[in-house]
Amino acid sequence: MTPCAADPATLESLESMNDSQLALFAPTAEAILLLAEDVKRIVIADLARAERLSGVLVTVADRAGFPAGRARTRSARAHVLAGANRLTEAAALCEEAVTIASAHGCTFEVAAAKLSSVQPLSRSGYAGEALAAAEEAASLFMSLNQPTWAAKAEVNAGVIHKLRDQYEAALGCFDRAAGSFAEVPAVLAQVESNRAEALLELNRFGDARAAFSRAIDCFARTGNRRGEAIVRGNLADLHLRLGNYDAALHDYELALREYERYPSPGDLARLHAERAEVLASLGMTRNAAAAFEEAIPKLRAYALFWELARATLAHARVLLKLKRHAECGTFLEQSAAAFESLKHKSGLAQVSVTRALLAAQSGVSPGVIDSLRSAAHQLRDRPAESVLIRLALHSVWLIQNSTDDSGSLDTLVSDAEVLGIAPLLADALRIRASYSMRQGRSRASLGDLLRAMDLIERVRGSLRSQELRAAFLGDRHGVYEEAVDAALRGGVGAASEFAFEVVQRARARTFLDVLHGADTTAESAGTMDGGAEDSSTPLFREHRELRHELHALYTQLTAPRKADSTAAQSTKLRRAIADIERRTDAVELRLGSLVEFNDLYAAPCDAGQVGRGLGARTVLLDLFAVRDEMFAFVVRADRPIEVVSLGSVSRITERASQFGFHVSRELARASAGAMLRGHRSQTVVTDTLQRLGDAVLGPIHDLIRGCKSIRIVPHGPLHEVPFEALEYDGAPLIERMSVAYAPSASTLTKLAPLGTGLAPRRALVFGVPDDLAPHIEREANAVAEAVEARPVIGAGATFGAFAEAAAGAGIIHLAMHAVGSHDSPMSARLQFADRWVSAREIARLKLPGSLVVLSGCETGRGTLLGCDDTFGLVRAFVVAGARGLLVTRWPVHDAAACDLMIQTYRRSNIHAARFIESFADAMRDSQVQAARADVHPALWAPFMLIGSP
């Protein structure tokens, strides 16, 4: 016997051998069989190690020449490769094992090979062949009096039944197998996990939760973190079905992080696709679409057939929501083909539902109702799916302006109540409210809508991420619109006040949360450098790399263009930035999934609170759209709230777009050196502003007459409109009264009392000039002189220096380049001397009560998520503590901005007890002087004050 032959036949000893020792290793036939079973047991815990050792075992067994060992090691390696999603190789190895075992009469090994073939066959879409293999294996094992092995085959047969939508049959298999593994926690965990998945599909949610919990406990007792991660992913799916979206994201993140430690690309793609379904349910449709676009090719490459069927259907639903109809149809066909091959009835029913909704949305009516009714009948024994399909049916009836008896609607709401799934019940209540409104029963409609709003806000309050809170509220914004409509049509007494309070519940809620201090941790969670978790994890490493890459790309973007650079190169650079920003957002959203947070949130103000917060001769103009009609809520302390229709949103949008076009054109002329005074285009702009003024201010002309201050809460296209420049009584509005803005009336009441008492605090002035904006240096020096500060200009104006000095500053003036991002708002940036700094980084600063002036380009132009929840630089500075901001709507002209800022600060009283008020008055005087001097509004109207002086 060789020296190596005396070594114990263990995986550890095998792993320690070099090539020479392996060549001399001569294990017994029994030892080979034991080693093969050992390698199968480590698959879930350490897949990479199992792959490596299973390959070595096949070589050792072939050299030893024992037929049973040769077959068993191939079966074992097939099991490992299936776990690694190498399904074609796994199936081929099983066929080899069957051939070897059959030729030598090794019946047990034939059964073992059949058993190993089940997973690769089923996951490749050959469910019928897989089920036959599992049943044959179980029969052979029972004939050999091997009940434990027969139980393993039963488990595999149950998995196939589950994939084929035969969940009762699957449960029977799992229940029969469970008794054989009561004392084997690792196997019992897998059985319980599979039972839970079947129970989940049968809508037996409580039983499914209990089974998942038992599976997690079993894996935890054996120290099997990867197995626990698998169950975590399945538990996340349960949370998704129940509308517990935050819990779903939390569990998906736990599972993803474990998989990323021991890479398994196919399983990672599956988890990312399932997580995308949560994002879609929360209203993050574009994020969900991007996740599906990345995951689906990987699922296809790794031949994960069932997972591919589910993902393509979910992606089709997202595409339908985005109105990308042609792509939706393509993915529906792919999903239908996959479910058909699996003989999966409920999957096919869900495909038919989505097809019907696509047809209805595309204006194709024939057969839609019948298709939905058929699907509802097929899934009548699954309450949650049944409610979803009936919701779709009633939605189509609404689209087609059809009616149905109220009894079926009452049953729908009752069934949704029994399920207790908050988003589902909210949708059912909204559908019934829509029918009530159509029948003229506005009070009944409003009652259902208020219940739906309570449910929506309950879910919203449970979400960790502010972006998710805003998206979820925005996705269900229609409920609030319809409630305003119902109230104004006579659903309640004091209709104007009630409708106004509904508007406050709808808009800028996460902005209000920030001011309330209810939840600031989630704002900057994505930029943590580690915290309680190891910052060397793959996700943190990816985040750091993306940040460095973005910095490099932004530096290229703002560098002076070379003579030979082309528009195509600039476009390519911007696309690269957009891609990295999207990936950064996705990573930061994941980083926030495990952050501890306070789930309290701020209650919006009622009409009385808002009115009492307004000063004498101050009017609040709160704008809100219901379908295509814009309403103005006019609030004054001394009068009841008035609600006035401003007419069509589309008409206002058209006029706002015309003004935006003229601004862009005149800024281009200014950049070329043209003087924008007395130019013939001024008349065109004046006419445009007059038409806008007629549309927006005309209907409320008498209601705001005599006021000296107006506070504006814009909505929709009016975010792009400079109210200061709108004509009112023959002159720009700014000449008649001071103008300031707020994200909502409720946020205005929070900002107002905190923007005082800044005079005793010092000022901070930073300037970063370059060849594109040389006047920044002049601006910084002049502003610093006016506020009695020492300016920091050029190389010394680093972000580190700013962060250190800013905490004690009551006045902060930043004259530097800025860039915004509509697709990734919290990636909006300021260019300090050393680097570009994102809005997320700024949000982590401490600037209590500061007035912040950002005189760069588009510093106030964030992205609106949900209903007017602004994300961008404005939000970042408010999160940091600022209570007054002067920002810009569009790109500013360097020299003109410099002159306006200098004039404003020189007119301000730095020692005033209410410096923000003094600064606002000075800003108004500067803008009035520019308007009277016939300066083009493109140069003086981009500046807007957010807060309440």
Coordinates of N, CA, C and O in Angstrom, one line a residue, residues 515-615:
L515 N -37.9 67.9 8.1 CA -38.0 69.1 9.0 C -38.5 68.7 10.4 O -38.1 69.3 11.4
H516 N -39.3 67.7 10.5 CA -39.9 67.2 11.7 C -38.8 66.5 12.6 O -38.9 66.3 13.8
G517 N -37.8 66.0 11.9 CA -36.7 65.3 12.5 C -37.1 63.8 12.8 O -36.5 63.1 13.6
A518 N -38.1 63.4 12.0 CA -38.6 62.0 12.3 C -37.7 61.0 11.7 O -37.6 59.9 12.3
D519 N -37.0 61.3 10.6 CA -36.2 60.2 10.0 C -35.2 60.9 9.1 O -35.4 61.2 8.0
T520 N -34.0 61.1 9.6 CA -32.9 61.7 8.8 C -31.9 60.6 8.5 O -31.0 60.8 7.6
T521 N -31.9 59.5 9.2 CA -30.8 58.5 9.0 C -30.9 57.9 7.6 O -29.8 57.7 7.0
A522 N -32.1 57.7 7.1 CA -32.2 57.1 5.8 C -31.7 58.0 4.6 O -31.3 57.5 3.6
E523 N -31.7 59.4 4.9 CA -31.2 60.3 3.8 C -29.8 60.0 3.4 O -29.5 60.1 2.3
S524 N -29.0 59.7 4.4 CA -27.5 59.6 4.1 C -27.0 58.2 4.3 O -25.8 58.0 4.3
A525 N -27.9 57.2 4.4 CA -27.5 55.9 4.7 C -26.6 55.3 3.6 O -25.7 54.6 3.8
G526 N -26.9 55.7 2.4 CA -26.1 55.2 1.3 C -24.7 55.7 1.2 O -23.8 55.1 0.5
T527 N -24.3 56.7 2.0 CA -23.0 57.2 1.9 C -22.2 56.9 3.2 O -21.1 57.4 3.4
M528 N -22.7 56.0 4.0 CA -21.9 55.5 5.1 C -20.6 54.8 4.7 O -20.6 54.2 3.7
D529 N -19.6 55.0 5.5 CA -18.3 54.4 5.2 C -18.1 53.1 6.0 O -17.0 52.6 6.1
G530 N -19.1 52.5 6.4 CA -19.0 51.3 7.1 C -19.9 51.1 8.3 O -20.8 50.3 8.3
G531 N -19.8 52.0 9.2 CA -20.7 51.9 10.4 C -20.5 50.6 11.1 O -19.4 50.2 11.4
A532 N -21.6 50.0 11.4 CA -21.5 48.7 12.2 C -21.1 47.5 11.3 O -20.9 46.5 11.8
E533 N -21.0 47.8 10.0 CA -20.7 46.7 9.1 C -19.4 46.8 8.5 O -18.8 47.9 8.4
D534 N -18.7 45.8 8.2 CA -17.4 45.8 7.6 C -17.5 46.5 6.2 O -18.2 46.1 5.3
S535 N -16.7 47.6 6.1 CA -16.8 48.4 4.9 C -16.0 47.7 3.7 O -15.9 48.3 2.7
S536 N -15.4 46.6 4.0 CA -14.7 45.9 2.9 C -15.7 44.9 2.2 O -15.3 44.2 1.3
T537 N -17.0 44.9 2.6 CA -17.9 44.0 1.9 C -18.0 44.4 0.4 O -17.8 45.5 0.1
P538 N -18.4 43.4 -0.4 CA -18.5 43.8 -1.9 C -19.4 45.0 -2.2 O -19.0 45.8 -3.0
L539 N -20.5 45.1 -1.5 CA -21.4 46.3 -1.7 C -20.7 47.6 -1.4 O -20.8 48.6 -2.2
F540 N -20.0 47.7 -0.3 CA -19.3 48.9 0.1 C -18.2 49.2 -0.9 O -17.9 50.3 -1.3
R541 N -17.5 48.1 -1.3 CA -16.4 48.3 -2.2 C -16.9 48.9 -3.5 O -16.3 49.8 -4.1
E542 N -18.0 48.3 -4.0 CA -18.6 48.8 -5.2 C -19.1 50.2 -5.1 O -18.9 51.0 -6.0
H543 N -19.6 50.6 -4.0 CA -20.0 52.0 -3.8 C -18.8 52.9 -3.8 O -18.9 54.0 -4.5
R544 N -17.7 52.6 -3.2 CA -16.5 53.5 -3.3 C -16.0 53.6 -4.7 O -15.7 54.7 -5.1
E545 N -16.0 52.5 -5.4 CA -15.5 52.5 -6.8 C -16.4 53.4 -7.7 O -15.9 54.1 -8.5
L546 N -17.7 53.3 -7.5 CA -18.6 54.1 -8.3 C -18.5 55.6 -8.0 O -18.5 56.4 -8.9
R547 N -18.3 55.9 -6.7 CA -18.1 57.3 -6.3 C -16.8 57.9 -7.0 O -16.8 59.0 -7.5
H548 N -15.7 57.1 -7.0 CA -14.5 57.6 -7.6 C -14.7 57.7 -9.2 O -14.2 58.7 -9.8
E549 N -15.4 56.8 -9.7 CA -15.7 56.9 -11.2 C -16.5 58.1 -11.5 O -16.3 58.7 -12.5
L550 N -17.5 58.3 -10.7 CA -18.4 59.5 -11.0 C -17.6 60.8 -10.9 O -17.8 61.7 -11.7
H551 N -16.7 60.9 -9.9 CA -15.9 62.1 -9.7 C -15.1 62.3 -11.0 O -15.0 63.4 -11.5
A552 N -14.4 61.3 -11.5 CA -13.6 61.4 -12.7 C -14.4 61.8 -13.9 O -14.0 62.7 -14.7
L553 N -15.7 61.3 -14.0 CA -16.5 61.6 -15.2 C -17.0 63.1 -15.1 O -17.1 63.8 -16.1
Y554 N -17.4 63.5 -13.9 CA -17.8 64.9 -13.7 C -16.7 65.9 -14.0 O -16.9 67.0 -14.5
T555 N -15.5 65.5 -13.6 CA -14.3 66.4 -13.9 C -14.2 66.5 -15.4 O -13.9 67.6 -15.9
Q556 N -14.3 65.4 -16.2 CA -14.3 65.5 -17.6 C -15.4 66.4 -18.2 O -15.2 67.1 -19.1
L557 N -16.6 66.3 -17.6 CA -17.7 67.0 -18.1 C -17.6 68.5 -18.1 O -18.0 69.2 -19.0
T558 N -17.0 69.0 -17.0 CA -16.9 70.4 -16.8 C -15.5 71.0 -17.2 O -15.3 72.2 -17.1
A559 N -14.6 70.1 -17.7 CA -13.3 70.6 -18.2 C -13.5 71.4 -19.5 O -14.4 71.1 -20.2
P560 N -12.7 72.4 -19.8 CA -12.8 73.1 -21.0 C -12.7 72.1 -22.2 O -11.9 71.2 -22.2
R561 N -13.6 72.3 -23.2 CA -13.7 71.4 -24.3 C -12.5 71.6 -25.2 O -12.0 72.7 -25.5
K562 N -11.9 70.5 -25.6 CA -10.8 70.6 -26.6 C -11.3 70.9 -28.0 O -12.4 70.7 -28.3
A563 N -10.4 71.5 -28.7 CA -10.8 71.9 -30.1 C -11.3 70.8 -30.9 O -12.2 71.0 -31.8
D564 N -10.7 69.6 -30.7 CA -11.2 68.5 -31.6 C -12.3 67.6 -31.0 O -12.6 66.6 -31.5
S565 N -12.8 68.1 -29.8 CA -13.9 67.3 -29.2 C -15.2 67.4 -30.0 O -15.4 68.4 -30.7
T566 N -16.0 66.4 -30.0 CA -17.3 66.4 -30.8 C -18.5 66.3 -29.9 O -18.4 65.9 -28.7
A567 N -19.6 66.6 -30.5 CA -20.9 66.5 -29.7 C -21.1 65.0 -29.3 O -21.7 64.7 -28.3
A568 N -20.7 64.1 -30.2 CA -20.9 62.7 -29.9 C -20.1 62.2 -28.7 O -20.6 61.4 -27.9
Q569 N -18.9 62.8 -28.5 CA -18.1 62.5 -27.3 C -18.8 63.0 -26.1 O -18.8 62.3 -25.0
S570 N -19.3 64.2 -26.2 CA -20.0 64.8 -25.0 C -21.2 63.9 -24.7 O -21.5 63.7 -23.5
T571 N -22.0 63.5 -25.7 CA -23.2 62.7 -25.4 C -22.8 61.3 -24.8 O -23.4 60.9 -23.8
K572 N -21.7 60.8 -25.3 CA -21.2 59.5 -24.7 C -20.8 59.7 -23.2 O -21.1 58.8 -22.4
L573 N -20.2 60.8 -22.9 CA -19.8 61.1 -21.5 C -21.0 61.2 -20.6 O -21.1 60.6 -19.5
R574 N -22.0 61.9 -21.1 CA -23.2 62.1 -20.3 C -24.0 60.8 -20.1 O -24.5 60.5 -19.0
R575 N -24.0 59.9 -21.1 CA -24.6 58.6 -21.0 C -23.8 57.8 -19.9 O -24.4 57.0 -19.1
A576 N -22.5 57.9 -20.0 CA -21.7 57.1 -19.0 C -22.0 57.6 -17.6 O -22.1 56.8 -16.6
I577 N -22.1 58.9 -17.4 CA -22.5 59.5 -16.1 C -23.8 59.0 -15.6 O -24.0 58.6 -14.5
A578 N -24.8 59.0 -16.5 CA -26.2 58.6 -16.2 C -26.2 57.1 -15.8 O -26.9 56.7 -14.8
D579 N -25.4 56.3 -16.5 CA -25.3 54.9 -16.1 C -24.7 54.7 -14.7 O -25.2 53.9 -13.9
I580 N -23.6 55.4 -14.4 CA -22.9 55.2 -13.1 C -23.8 55.8 -12.0 O -23.9 55.2 -10.9
E581 N -24.5 56.9 -12.3 CA -25.5 57.4 -11.3 C -26.6 56.4 -11.0 O -27.0 56.2 -9.8
R582 N -27.1 55.8 -12.0 CA -28.2 54.8 -11.8 C -27.6 53.6 -11.0 O -28.3 53.2 -10.0
R583 N -26.4 53.2 -11.3 CA -25.9 52.1 -10.5 C -25.6 52.5 -9.0 O -25.8 51.8 -8.1
T584 N -25.1 53.8 -8.9 CA -24.9 54.3 -7.5 C -26.2 54.4 -6.7 O -26.2 54.0 -5.6
D585 N -27.3 54.8 -7.4 CA -28.6 54.9 -6.7 C -29.0 53.5 -6.2 O -29.5 53.3 -5.1
A586 N -28.8 52.5 -7.1 CA -29.2 51.1 -6.8 C -28.4 50.6 -5.6 O -29.0 50.0 -4.7
V587 N -27.1 50.9 -5.6 CA -26.3 50.5 -4.4 C -26.7 51.2 -3.2 O -26.8 50.6 -2.1
E588 N -26.9 52.5 -3.2 CA -27.3 53.3 -2.1 C -28.7 52.8 -1.5 O -28.9 52.8 -0.3
L589 N -29.6 52.5 -2.4 CA -30.8 52.0 -1.9 C -30.7 50.7 -1.2 O -31.3 50.4 -0.1
R590 N -29.8 49.8 -1.6 CA -29.5 48.6 -0.9 C -28.8 48.9 0.4 O -29.1 48.2 1.4
L591 N -27.9 49.8 0.4 CA -27.2 50.1 1.7 C -28.1 50.6 2.8 O -27.9 50.4 4.0
G592 N -29.2 51.2 2.3 CA -30.2 51.7 3.3 C -31.1 50.7 3.8 O -31.9 50.9 4.7
S593 N -31.1 49.5 3.2 CA -32.1 48.4 3.6 C -31.9 47.9 5.0 O -32.9 47.4 5.5
L594 N -30.8 48.0 5.5 CA -30.5 47.4 6.9 C -30.3 48.5 7.9 O -30.0 48.2 9.1
V595 N -30.4 49.8 7.5 CA -30.2 50.9 8.5 C -31.3 51.0 9.5 O -32.5 50.9 9.1
E596 N -31.0 51.1 10.7 CA -32.0 51.3 11.7 C -32.7 52.7 11.5 O -32.0 53.6 11.2
F597 N -34.0 52.8 11.7 CA -34.7 54.0 11.5 C -35.8 54.2 12.4 O -36.3 53.2 13.0
N598 N -36.3 55.4 12.5 CA -37.5 55.7 13.3 C -38.7 55.8 12.4 O -38.7 56.6 11.5
D599 N -39.6 54.9 12.6 CA -40.7 54.9 11.7 C -41.9 55.9 12.0 O -42.9 55.9 11.4
L600 N -41.6 56.8 12.9 CA -42.5 57.9 13.1 C -42.4 58.9 11.9 O -41.3 59.1 11.4
Y601 N -43.5 59.6 11.6 CA -43.4 60.6 10.5 C -44.3 61.8 10.9 O -45.2 61.7 11.7
A602 N -44.0 62.9 10.3 CA -44.7 64.1 10.6 C -46.1 64.2 10.1 O -46.3 63.9 8.9
A603 N -47.0 64.7 10.9 CA -48.4 64.9 10.5 C -48.4 66.2 9.7 O -47.9 67.2 10.2
P604 N -49.1 66.3 8.6 CA -49.2 67.6 7.9 C -50.1 68.5 8.7 O -50.9 68.1 9.5
C605 N -50.0 69.8 8.4 CA -50.8 70.8 9.1 C -52.2 70.9 8.5 O -52.4 70.6 7.4
D606 N -53.1 71.3 9.4 CA -54.5 71.6 8.9 C -54.6 73.0 8.4 O -53.7 73.8 8.5
A607 N -55.8 73.3 7.9 CA -56.0 74.7 7.3 C -55.8 75.8 8.4 O -55.2 76.8 8.1
G608 N -56.3 75.5 9.6 CA -56.1 76.5 10.7 C -54.7 76.8 11.0 O -54.2 78.0 11.2
Q609 N -53.9 75.8 11.1 CA -52.4 76.0 11.4 C -51.7 76.8 10.4 O -50.9 77.6 10.6
V610 N -52.0 76.4 9.1 CA -51.4 77.1 8.0 C -51.8 78.6 8.0 O -50.9 79.5 7.9
G611 N -53.1 78.9 8.2 CA -53.5 80.2 8.2 C -52.9 81.1 9.3 O -52.5 82.2 9.1
R612 N -52.9 80.5 10.5 CA -52.3 81.2 11.6 C -50.8 81.5 11.4 O -50.3 82.4 12.0
G613 N -50.1 80.7 10.6 CA -48.7 80.9 10.4 C -48.4 82.0 9.4 O -47.2 82.4 9.2
L614 N -49.4 82.5 8.7 CA -49.2 83.6 7.7 C -49.3 84.9 8.4 O -50.1 85.2 9.2
G615 N -48.4 85.8 7.9 CA -48.4 87.2 8.5 C -49.5 88.0 7.9 O -50.2 87.6 6.9

